[in-house]
CSV table of C-alpha atoms and ligand atoms in Angstrom, one decimal:
chain,number,residue,atom,x,y,z
F,83,UNK,CA,0.0,0.0,0.0
F,84,UNK,CA,1.3,3.4,-1.0
F,85,UNK,CA,2.5,5.9,1.5
F,86,UNK,CA,3.4,8.7,-0.7
F,87,UNK,CA,0.8,11.2,0.4
F,88,UNK,CA,1.4,14.2,2.6
F,89,UNK,CA,2.5,13.9,6.1
F,90,UNK,CA,2.4,16.1,9.2
F,91,UNK,CA,5.8,17.7,9.8
F,92,UNK,CA,5.5,18.1,13.7
F,93,UNK,CA,5.0,15.5,16.3
F,94,UNK,CA,2.1,17.4,17.8
F,95,UNK,CA,0.7,18.2,14.2
F,96,UNK,CA,-2.0,15.4,14.3
F,97,UNK,CA,-3.1,16.3,17.8
F,98,UNK,CA,-3.7,19.9,17.1
F,99,UNK,CA,-5.2,19.6,13.7
F,100,UNK,CA,-7.6,16.8,15.0
F,101,UNK,CA,-8.4,18.9,18.1
F,102,UNK,CA,-9.2,21.8,15.9
F,103,UNK,CA,-11.7,19.6,14.0
F,104,UNK,CA,-13.2,18.3,17.1
F,105,UNK,CA,-13.7,21.5,19.1
F,106,UNK,CA,-16.4,23.4,17.4
F,107,UNK,CA,-20.0,24.4,17.6
F,108,UNK,CA,-20.9,21.0,19.2
F,109,UNK,CA,-18.8,22.0,22.2
F,110,UNK,CA,-20.0,25.6,22.4
F,111,UNK,CA,-23.7,25.2,22.3
F,112,UNK,CA,-24.8,21.6,22.2
F,113,UNK,CA,-22.8,20.3,25.1
F,114,UNK,CA,-23.9,23.0,27.7
F,115,UNK,CA,-27.5,22.5,26.7
F,116,UNK,CA,-27.4,18.8,27.1
F,117,UNK,CA,-25.7,19.0,30.6
F,118,UNK,CA,-28.4,21.5,31.5
F,119,UNK,CA,-31.3,19.2,30.2
F,120,UNK,CA,-29.9,15.8,31.1
F,121,UNK,CA,-28.9,16.0,34.8
F,122,UNK,CA,-26.0,18.2,35.1
F,123,UNK,CA,-22.9,16.4,36.3
F,124,UNK,CA,-24.6,13.2,35.9
F,125,UNK,CA,-24.6,13.8,32.2
F,126,UNK,CA,-20.9,14.7,32.2
F,127,UNK,CA,-20.3,11.4,33.8
F,128,UNK,CA,-22.2,9.5,31.2
F,129,UNK,CA,-20.5,11.5,28.5
F,130,UNK,CA,-17.1,10.7,29.8
F,131,UNK,CA,-18.0,7.0,30.0
F,132,UNK,CA,-19.3,7.0,26.5
F,133,UNK,CA,-16.1,8.6,25.5
F,134,UNK,CA,-13.8,6.1,27.1
F,135,UNK,CA,-15.9,3.0,26.1
F,136,UNK,CA,-16.8,4.0,22.5
F,137,UNK,CA,-15.2,7.2,21.5
F,138,UNK,CA,-11.6,6.1,21.9
F,139,UNK,CA,-12.3,2.7,20.1
F,140,UNK,CA,-14.0,4.2,17.3
F,141,UNK,CA,-11.5,7.1,16.9
F,142,UNK,CA,-8.6,4.6,17.0
F,143,UNK,CA,-10.5,2.6,14.3
F,144,UNK,CA,-10.7,5.7,11.9
F,145,UNK,CA,-7.1,6.8,12.6
F,146,UNK,CA,-5.8,3.3,12.1
F,147,UNK,CA,-7.5,2.9,8.8
F,148,UNK,CA,-6.1,6.1,7.5
F,149,UNK,CA,-2.6,5.4,8.6
F,150,UNK,CA,-2.6,1.9,7.4
F,151,UNK,CA,-3.8,2.6,4.0
F,152,UNK,CA,-2.1,5.9,3.8
F,153,UNK,CA,-5.0,7.3,1.8
F,154,UNK,CA,-7.8,9.7,2.1
F,155,UNK,CA,-11.3,8.5,2.7
F,156,UNK,CA,-12.4,7.4,-0.7
F,157,UNK,CA,-9.3,5.6,-1.7
F,158,UNK,CA,-8.8,4.3,1.8
F,159,UNK,CA,-12.1,2.2,1.6
F,160,UNK,CA,-11.7,1.5,-2.0
F,161,UNK,CA,-8.1,-0.1,-1.2
F,162,UNK,CA,-9.6,-2.2,1.7
F,163,UNK,CA,-12.4,-3.7,-0.5
F,164,UNK,CA,-14.4,-2.6,-3.4
F,165,UNK,CA,-17.5,-3.9,-1.7
F,166,UNK,CA,-17.1,-1.3,1.1
F,167,UNK,CA,-16.4,1.7,-1.2
F,168,UNK,CA,-19.8,3.2,-0.3
F,169,UNK,CA,-18.6,3.8,3.2
F,170,UNK,CA,-15.9,6.1,1.7
F,171,UNK,CA,-18.6,7.9,-0.3
F,172,UNK,CA,-21.0,8.4,2.6
F,173,UNK,CA,-18.1,9.5,5.0
F,174,UNK,CA,-17.3,12.2,2.4
F,175,UNK,CA,-20.7,13.3,1.8
F,176,UNK,CA,-21.5,14.0,5.4
F,177,UNK,CA,-18.7,16.7,6.0
F,178,UNK,CA,-19.5,18.1,2.5
F,179,UNK,CA,-23.1,18.8,3.5
F,180,UNK,CA,-22.1,20.0,7.1
F,181,UNK,CA,-19.6,22.4,5.6
F,182,UNK,CA,-22.3,24.2,3.8
F,183,UNK,CA,-24.3,25.2,6.8
F,184,UNK,CA,-21.4,25.4,9.3
F,185,UNK,CA,-20.0,28.2,7.1
F,186,UNK,CA,-23.3,30.0,7.3
F,187,UNK,CA,-23.1,30.0,11.2
F,188,UNK,CA,-19.3,30.7,11.0
F,189,UNK,CA,-20.3,33.9,9.1
F,190,UNK,CA,-22.9,34.8,11.8
F,191,UNK,CA,-20.0,34.3,14.4
F,192,UNK,CA,-17.8,36.6,12.3
F,193,UNK,CA,-20.3,39.2,12.2
F,194,UNK,CA,-20.9,39.1,16.0
F,195,UNK,CA,-17.2,39.4,16.4
F,196,UNK,CA,-16.9,42.5,14.5
F,197,UNK,CA,-19.8,44.0,16.4
F,198,UNK,CA,-18.1,43.4,19.6
F,199,UNK,CA,-14.8,44.6,18.1
F,200,UNK,CA,-16.2,47.8,17.0
F,201,UNK,CA,-18.1,48.4,20.3
F,202,UNK,CA,-21.5,48.6,18.6
F,203,UNK,CA,-24.6,47.9,20.8
F,204,UNK,CA,-26.9,46.9,17.9
F,205,UNK,CA,-27.1,43.3,19.1
F,206,UNK,CA,-28.9,44.2,22.3
F,207,UNK,CA,-32.1,45.1,20.2
F,208,UNK,CA,-34.2,42.1,20.9
F,209,UNK,CA,-35.0,41.3,17.3
F,210,UNK,CA,-31.5,41.9,16.0
F,211,UNK,CA,-30.7,38.4,15.7
F,212,UNK,CA,-33.9,37.5,13.8
F,213,UNK,CA,-33.5,40.4,11.6
F,214,UNK,CA,-30.0,39.6,10.7
F,215,UNK,CA,-30.4,36.0,9.9
F,216,UNK,CA,-33.7,36.5,8.0
F,217,UNK,CA,-31.7,38.8,5.7
F,218,UNK,CA,-33.9,41.8,6.4
F,219,UNK,CA,-31.4,44.4,7.2
F,220,UNK,CA,-30.0,46.9,4.6
F,221,UNK,CA,-26.3,46.9,3.5
F,222,UNK,CA,-23.9,44.4,2.4
F,223,UNK,CA,-22.3,44.1,6.0
F,224,UNK,CA,-25.5,43.2,7.3
F,225,UNK,CA,-26.1,40.4,4.9
F,226,UNK,CA,-25.5,36.9,6.2
F,227,UNK,CA,-24.5,35.9,2.6
F,228,UNK,CA,-21.5,38.3,2.7
F,229,UNK,CA,-20.3,36.8,6.0
F,230,UNK,CA,-20.9,33.3,4.9
F,231,UNK,CA,-18.8,33.8,1.7
F,232,UNK,CA,-16.1,35.6,3.7
F,233,UNK,CA,-15.9,32.8,6.3
F,234,UNK,CA,-15.8,30.1,3.6
F,235,UNK,CA,-13.2,32.0,1.6
F,236,UNK,CA,-10.8,32.5,4.7
F,237,UNK,CA,-11.1,28.6,5.4
F,238,UNK,CA,-10.4,28.0,1.6
F,239,UNK,CA,-7.4,30.2,1.5
F,240,UNK,CA,-5.7,28.6,4.5
F,241,UNK,CA,-6.6,25.1,2.9
F,242,UNK,CA,-5.1,25.9,-0.4
F,243,UNK,CA,-1.6,25.9,1.0
F,244,UNK,CA,0.0,22.6,1.5
F,245,UNK,CA,-0.9,20.8,4.8
F,246,UNK,CA,2.3,21.8,6.5
F,247,UNK,CA,2.2,25.5,5.8
F,248,UNK,CA,-1.7,25.9,6.0
F,249,UNK,CA,-3.6,23.4,8.0
F,250,UNK,CA,-0.8,22.3,10.4
F,251,UNK,CA,0.7,25.7,11.1
F,252,UNK,CA,-2.5,27.6,11.6
F,253,UNK,CA,-3.9,24.9,13.9
F,254,UNK,CA,-0.7,24.7,16.1
F,255,UNK,CA,-1.2,28.4,16.7
F,256,UNK,CA,-4.9,28.7,16.8
F,257,UNK,CA,-5.7,25.8,19.0
F,258,UNK,CA,-3.5,26.7,22.0
F,259,UNK,CA,-4.8,30.3,21.6
F,260,UNK,CA,-8.2,28.9,21.9
F,261,UNK,CA,-7.4,27.0,25.1
F,262,UNK,CA,-6.0,30.2,26.6
F,263,UNK,CA,-9.0,32.3,25.9
F,264,UNK,CA,-11.1,29.7,27.4
F,265,UNK,CA,-9.2,29.6,30.5
F,266,UNK,CA,-9.1,33.3,30.7
F,267,UNK,CA,-12.9,33.6,30.4
F,268,UNK,CA,-13.4,30.7,32.9
F,269,UNK,CA,-11.1,32.3,35.5
F,270,UNK,CA,-13.0,35.6,35.0
F,271,UNK,CA,-16.3,34.0,35.5
F,272,UNK,CA,-15.4,32.4,38.6
F,273,UNK,CA,-14.9,35.9,40.1
F,274,UNK,CA,-18.4,36.9,39.5
F,275,UNK,CA,-20.4,37.4,42.7
F,276,UNK,CA,-23.1,34.7,43.2
F,277,UNK,CA,-21.5,32.5,40.7
F,278,UNK,CA,-21.4,29.5,43.2
F,279,UNK,CA,-25.1,29.2,42.9
F,280,UNK,CA,-25.0,29.2,39.2
F,281,UNK,CA,-22.2,26.5,39.3
F,282,UNK,CA,-24.4,24.4,41.4
F,283,UNK,CA,-27.0,24.1,38.7
F,284,UNK,CA,-24.2,22.8,36.4
F,285,UNK,CA,-22.3,20.4,38.8
F,286,UNK,CA,-24.8,19.0,41.1
F,287,UNK,CA,-25.9,15.7,39.5
F,288,UNK,CA,-29.5,15.1,39.1
F,289,UNK,CA,-30.0,11.3,38.9
F,290,UNK,CA,-33.6,11.5,38.3
F,291,UNK,CA,-33.0,13.2,34.9
F,292,UNK,CA,-30.9,10.3,33.6
F,293,UNK,CA,-32.9,8.1,31.3
F,294,UNK,CA,-32.5,6.7,27.7
F,295,UNK,CA,-32.3,10.2,26.2
F,296,UNK,CA,-29.2,10.9,28.5
F,297,UNK,CA,-27.4,8.1,27.0
F,298,UNK,CA,-28.6,8.8,23.4
F,299,UNK,CA,-27.6,12.4,23.8
F,300,UNK,CA,-24.2,11.6,25.1
F,301,UNK,CA,-23.5,9.0,22.4
F,302,UNK,CA,-24.7,11.3,19.5
F,303,UNK,CA,-22.8,14.3,20.9
F,304,UNK,CA,-19.6,12.2,21.2
F,305,UNK,CA,-19.9,11.2,17.5
F,306,UNK,CA,-20.5,14.8,16.3
F,307,UNK,CA,-17.9,16.3,18.5
F,308,UNK,CA,-15.0,13.8,17.7
F,309,UNK,CA,-16.1,13.8,14.2
F,310,UNK,CA,-16.1,10.0,14.1
F,311,UNK,CA,-17.0,8.1,10.9
F,312,UNK,CA,-17.0,11.4,8.9
F,313,UNK,CA,-13.7,10.9,6.9
F,314,UNK,CA,-12.0,13.4,9.1
F,315,UNK,CA,-9.8,11.1,11.2
F,316,UNK,CA,-9.2,8.6,8.4
F,317,UNK,CA,-7.9,11.5,6.4
F,318,UNK,CA,-5.7,13.0,9.4
F,319,UNK,CA,-4.6,9.4,10.1
F,320,UNK,CA,-3.2,9.1,6.6
F,321,UNK,CA,-1.0,12.2,7.2
F,322,UNK,CA,0.1,10.7,10.7
F,323,UNK,CA,3.8,9.6,11.2
F,324,UNK,CA,4.2,5.8,11.5
F,325,UNK,CA,5.8,6.1,14.7
F,326,UNK,CA,3.0,8.1,16.4
F,327,UNK,CA,1.1,6.3,19.2
F,328,UNK,CA,-2.5,6.1,17.8
F,329,UNK,CA,-4.3,5.2,21.0
F,330,UNK,CA,-2.4,7.8,23.1
F,331,UNK,CA,-3.3,10.4,20.3
F,332,UNK,CA,-7.0,9.3,20.4
F,333,UNK,CA,-7.0,9.8,24.3
F,334,UNK,CA,-5.4,13.2,24.2
F,335,UNK,CA,-7.9,14.1,21.4
F,336,UNK,CA,-10.9,12.9,23.5
F,337,UNK,CA,-9.5,14.6,26.6
F,338,UNK,CA,-9.0,18.1,25.2
F,339,UNK,CA,-12.2,18.0,23.4
F,340,UNK,CA,-14.1,16.9,26.6
F,341,UNK,CA,-12.1,19.5,28.6
F,342,UNK,CA,-13.2,22.3,26.4
F,343,UNK,CA,-16.9,21.1,26.4
F,344,UNK,CA,-16.9,20.8,30.3
F,345,UNK,CA,-15.3,24.3,30.7
F,346,UNK,CA,-17.6,25.9,28.1
F,347,UNK,CA,-20.5,24.5,30.0
F,348,UNK,CA,-19.1,25.7,33.1
F,349,UNK,CA,-19.1,29.3,31.8
F,350,UNK,CA,-22.3,29.3,29.9
F,351,UNK,CA,-24.8,27.5,32.2
F,352,UNK,CA,-24.1,29.3,35.5
F,353,UNK,CA,-23.9,32.7,33.7
F,354,UNK,CA,-27.3,32.1,32.0
F,355,UNK,CA,-28.8,31.1,35.3
F,356,UNK,CA,-27.6,33.9,37.4
F,357,UNK,CA,-28.7,36.5,34.8
F,358,UNK,CA,-32.3,34.9,34.6
F,359,UNK,CA,-32.1,33.7,31.1
F,360,UNK,CA,-32.8,30.3,29.7
F,361,UNK,CA,-30.3,27.7,28.5
F,362,UNK,CA,-31.7,26.9,25.1
F,363,UNK,CA,-30.3,24.6,22.4
F,364,UNK,CA,-28.6,25.6,19.1
F,365,UNK,CA,-27.8,29.0,17.7
F,366,UNK,CA,-30.3,31.0,19.7
F,367,UNK,CA,-28.0,30.4,22.9
F,368,UNK,CA,-25.0,31.9,21.3
F,369,UNK,CA,-26.5,34.7,19.3
F,370,UNK,CA,-29.5,35.7,21.4
F,371,UNK,CA,-29.2,34.6,25.1
F,372,UNK,CA,-25.3,35.1,25.5
F,373,UNK,CA,-25.3,38.8,24.2
F,374,UNK,CA,-28.0,39.6,26.7
F,375,UNK,CA,-26.0,38.0,29.4
F,376,UNK,CA,-22.9,39.7,28.4
F,377,UNK,CA,-24.7,43.1,28.3
F,378,UNK,CA,-25.7,42.7,32.1
F,379,UNK,CA,-22.0,41.7,33.3
F,380,UNK,CA,-19.3,44.0,34.3
F,381,UNK,CA,-16.7,43.8,31.6
F,382,UNK,CA,-19.3,41.9,29.5
F,383,UNK,CA,-18.1,43.7,26.4
F,384,UNK,CA,-14.6,42.3,26.7
F,385,UNK,CA,-15.9,38.9,27.6
F,386,UNK,CA,-18.2,38.8,24.6
F,387,UNK,CA,-15.3,39.8,22.3
F,388,UNK,CA,-13.2,37.1,23.6
F,389,UNK,CA,-16.0,34.6,23.6
F,390,UNK,CA,-16.8,35.3,19.8
F,391,UNK,CA,-13.0,35.2,19.0
F,392,UNK,CA,-13.0,31.8,20.6
F,393,UNK,CA,-16.1,30.7,18.7
F,394,UNK,CA,-14.5,32.0,15.5
F,395,UNK,CA,-11.4,29.9,16.0
F,396,UNK,CA,-13.3,26.8,17.0
F,397,UNK,CA,-15.7,27.2,13.9
F,398,UNK,CA,-12.9,27.9,11.5
F,399,UNK,CA,-10.7,25.0,12.5
F,400,UNK,CA,-13.7,22.6,12.4
F,401,UNK,CA,-14.3,23.9,8.9
F,402,UNK,CA,-10.7,23.2,7.9
F,403,UNK,CA,-11.3,19.5,8.5
F,404,UNK,CA,-14.4,19.5,6.5
F,405,UNK,CA,-12.8,21.2,3.5
F,406,UNK,CA,-9.8,18.8,3.8
F,407,UNK,CA,-12.3,15.9,3.3
F,408,UNK,CA,-14.2,17.6,0.6
F,409,UNK,CA,-10.9,18.6,-1.2
F,410,UNK,CA,-9.7,15.1,-1.1
F,411,UNK,CA,-12.4,14.2,-3.6
F,412,UNK,CA,-11.1,16.5,-6.2
F,413,UNK,CA,-7.4,15.9,-5.6
F,414,UNK,CA,-7.7,12.1,-5.5
F,415,UNK,CA,-10.5,11.5,-8.1
F,416,UNK,CA,-9.5,14.1,-10.6
F,417,UNK,CA,-6.0,14.5,-9.9
F,418,UNK,CA,-6.0,18.3,-9.9
F,419,UNK,CA,-3.8,20.4,-7.7
F,420,UNK,CA,-4.5,21.3,-4.1
F,421,UNK,CA,-5.1,25.0,-4.8
F,422,UNK,CA,-7.6,24.4,-7.7
F,423,UNK,CA,-9.4,21.8,-5.6
F,424,UNK,CA,-9.8,24.2,-2.8
F,425,UNK,CA,-11.5,26.7,-4.9
F,426,UNK,CA,-13.6,24.1,-6.5
F,427,UNK,CA,-14.6,23.1,-2.9
F,428,UNK,CA,-15.5,26.6,-2.2
F,429,UNK,CA,-17.9,26.7,-4.9
F,430,UNK,CA,-19.4,23.5,-3.7
F,431,UNK,CA,-19.8,25.0,-0.4
F,432,UNK,CA,-21.4,28.0,-1.9
F,433,UNK,CA,-23.9,25.8,-3.6
F,434,UNK,CA,-24.7,23.7,-0.5
F,435,UNK,CA,-24.7,26.6,1.9
F,436,UNK,CA,-26.7,29.3,0.1
F,437,UNK,CA,-30.1,27.6,0.8
F,438,UNK,CA,-29.6,27.3,4.5
F,439,UNK,CA,-28.2,31.0,4.5
F,440,UNK,CA,-31.5,32.0,2.9
F,441,UNK,CA,-33.5,29.6,5.0
F,442,UNK,CA,-34.6,32.0,7.7
F,443,UNK,CA,-35.4,34.8,5.2
F,444,UNK,CA,-36.6,34.4,1.6
F,445,UNK,CA,-36.6,30.7,1.8
F,446,UNK,CA,-38.3,30.5,5.2
F,447,UNK,CA,-41.5,29.0,3.8
F,448,UNK,CA,-39.3,25.5,3.5
F,449,UNK,CA,-40.3,24.6,7.0
F,450,UNK,CA,-41.3,21.4,8.7
F,451,UNK,CA,-41.9,20.3,12.2
F,452,UNK,CA,-39.8,23.2,13.7
F,453,UNK,CA,-37.1,22.9,11.3
F,454,UNK,CA,-35.8,25.2,8.7
F,455,UNK,CA,-33.4,24.3,5.8
F,456,UNK,CA,-30.4,24.4,8.2
F,457,UNK,CA,-31.8,22.1,10.7
F,458,UNK,CA,-33.1,19.8,8.1
F,459,UNK,CA,-29.6,19.4,6.6
F,460,UNK,CA,-28.1,18.9,10.0
F,461,UNK,CA,-30.7,16.2,10.6
F,462,UNK,CA,-30.1,14.5,7.3
F,463,UNK,CA,-26.3,14.5,7.8
F,464,UNK,CA,-26.0,13.7,11.4
F,465,UNK,CA,-29.0,11.5,12.2
F,466,UNK,CA,-29.8,9.8,8.8
F,467,UNK,CA,-26.3,9.3,7.1
F,468,UNK,CA,-23.8,9.1,9.9
F,469,UNK,CA,-25.1,5.8,11.3
F,470,UNK,CA,-24.7,4.3,8.0
F,471,UNK,CA,-21.1,5.3,7.6
F,472,UNK,CA,-20.3,4.4,11.3
F,473,UNK,CA,-21.9,0.9,11.1
F,474,UNK,CA,-20.3,0.5,7.6
F,475,UNK,CA,-16.8,1.3,9.0
F,476,UNK,CA,-17.3,-1.3,11.8
F,477,UNK,CA,-18.4,-3.8,9.1
F,478,UNK,CA,-15.6,-3.0,6.8
F,479,UNK,CA,-13.0,-3.6,9.6
F,480,UNK,CA,-14.6,-6.8,10.7
F,481,UNK,CA,-15.3,-8.4,7.3
F,482,UNK,CA,-12.7,-6.8,4.9
F,483,UNK,CA,-9.7,-5.3,6.7
F,484,UNK,CA,-9.9,-7.8,9.6
F,485,UNK,CA,-9.6,-6.9,13.2
F,486,UNK,CA,-6.2,-8.3,13.7
F,487,UNK,CA,-4.7,-6.3,10.8
F,488,UNK,CA,-6.1,-3.1,12.5
F,489,UNK,CA,-4.8,-4.1,15.8
F,490,UNK,CA,-1.4,-4.8,14.3
F,491,UNK,CA,-1.3,-1.3,12.9
F,492,UNK,CA,-2.2,0.3,16.2
F,493,UNK,CA,0.4,-1.9,18.0
F,494,UNK,CA,3.0,-1.1,15.5
F,495,UNK,CA,3.7,2.3,17.1
F,496,UNK,CA,2.5,1.9,20.7
F,497,UNK,CA,0.5,-0.1,23.1
F,498,UNK,CA,-3.1,-0.8,22.6
F,499,UNK,CA,-4.7,-1.0,26.1
F,500,UNK,CA,-8.2,-1.4,24.8
F,501,UNK,CA,-7.3,-4.4,22.7
F,502,UNK,CA,-9.3,-6.8,24.9
F,503,UNK,CA,-12.6,-5.1,24.5
F,504,UNK,CA,-11.9,-4.0,20.8
F,505,UNK,CA,-13.3,-7.1,19.1
F,506,UNK,CA,-16.7,-7.4,20.8
F,507,UNK,CA,-16.9,-3.6,20.7
F,508,UNK,CA,-16.5,-3.3,16.9
F,509,UNK,CA,-18.5,-6.5,16.1
F,510,UNK,CA,-21.5,-6.1,18.2
F,511,UNK,CA,-21.7,-3.3,21.0
F,512,UNK,CA,-20.9,-0.2,18.7
F,513,UNK,CA,-23.3,-1.3,15.9
F,514,UNK,CA,-26.0,-2.0,18.3
F,515,UNK,CA,-25.8,1.4,20.0
F,516,UNK,CA,-25.3,3.2,16.7
F,517,UNK,CA,-28.5,1.6,15.4
F,518,UNK,CA,-30.3,2.7,18.5
F,519,UNK,CA,-29.4,6.4,18.1
F,520,UNK,CA,-30.5,6.0,14.6
F,521,UNK,CA,-34.0,4.8,15.5
F,522,UNK,CA,-34.4,7.3,18.3
F,523,UNK,CA,-33.3,10.1,16.2
F,524,UNK,CA,-35.8,9.4,13.6
F,525,UNK,CA,-38.6,8.8,16.0
F,526,UNK,CA,-37.7,12.1,17.8
F,527,UNK,CA,-37.8,13.9,14.5
F,528,UNK,CA,-40.8,12.6,12.8
F,529,UNK,CA,-43.0,11.7,15.8
F,530,UNK,CA,-42.0,14.2,18.5
F,531,UNK,CA,-45.0,13.5,20.6
F,532,UNK,CA,-43.7,10.0,21.3
F,533,UNK,CA,-42.0,10.2,24.7
F,534,UNK,CA,-38.6,8.2,24.9
H,210,LIG,N1,-16.7,18.4,15.8
H,210,LIG,C1,-17.2,19.6,15.2
H,210,LIG,C2,-18.0,20.2,16.4
H,210,LIG,O1,-18.2,19.8,17.4
H,210,LIG,C3,-18.0,19.3,14.0
H,210,LIG,C4,-17.1,19.0,13.0
H,210,LIG,C5,-15.8,19.0,12.6
H,210,LIG,C6,-17.5,18.0,12.0
H,210,LIG,N2,-15.5,18.4,11.6
H,210,LIG,C7,-16.4,17.7,11.2
H,210,LIG,C8,-18.7,17.5,11.7
H,210,LIG,C9,-16.5,16.9,10.0
H,210,LIG,C10,-18.8,16.6,10.7
H,210,LIG,C11,-17.7,16.4,9.8
H,210,LIG,O2,-18.7,21.3,16.1
């Protein structure tokens, strides 16, 4: 099998690039919401359990497939077996779809960052967020389309450089910076009078709230956050050095991602509680609730600026990974240069992202069961497609690549402590749980009145 593809230069390259992919909007608005809904610290406990039991095993699988084949997603699965090439196609399709609407939200974040940077108080109008996303404000700088394209363009420019100069270098600067900003905000929040009461909302476990939903929520969140079975870790695995310890890398990746989620929740949930707002899910939390909270806080303007800077870094580095996977189709299949495929990919992002971008304004008639186009795309990629690529990856390892070969790849560069549970996990336990989240996800969306 060929190993002629690009490689990370630095020993820490994989960790920072993969963390850049993992830390994103999922950590910033989904995790805090889930903790608040599903039993506080009890949810955090279940999440960490899921991460150790499933997350690491599945992340190791993706990384090892990439490193063993030395190929990016589509070629990797094609190399292993023609019968499983569909897994490669689905794994590529998911980030491609997500990149479209993720750049739309990235654009909103950029807009808010500039508002905080210029000191404008526009966002405090109660209907600012709605008018902005519904494209009903005048002027190009108030158009979500402008910000969407700007965000996607910046990601494309970084990705058009070779991986060492663009992706690796930028991630190695941006991710440590993100962690520093996070710690600074967290330390500041801890000094706010009355924060103790807010923290107790977050950290006190509420065992009564633990039910099937808690586990499904934790499991789904883990998949999304670590970007498992979405082609990302296979691709980055193929850029990894043959001497790099795969299992250790997966643990560090899961650890940093979980740290960011827990600390972000520790900042957001208590703040929202002590300023009498509500922890809601999704974009409303970041673009409506948080600005109102920051406005009531001392130094809230600076904290708002830091928070949207952190969110910009998180979103941008996550999009890098989606773009990398998307680009791999063009570079590998058509054999074109990286720079050209980056801009071809930008065009595809534009085609996919323009309808969710207009989905709250001119296209808001496309609406079903509480979902606009953006939420529908999210549902399609994460609830409907993802389980297929995840189960497909497990089946491919069991039936085509063979478990012993994967284990050999992991052990060639370090210990594999989870080896004993690996086989039953990948054969039965993981596919079973993935099927469950698929079924529950579909029920919840199409039959919301059914209580699980
Ligand atoms: N993990 C990111 C988050 O938590 C999302 C993400 C990054 C992603 N790369 C991806 C999702 C690739 C799908 C495919 O927000």
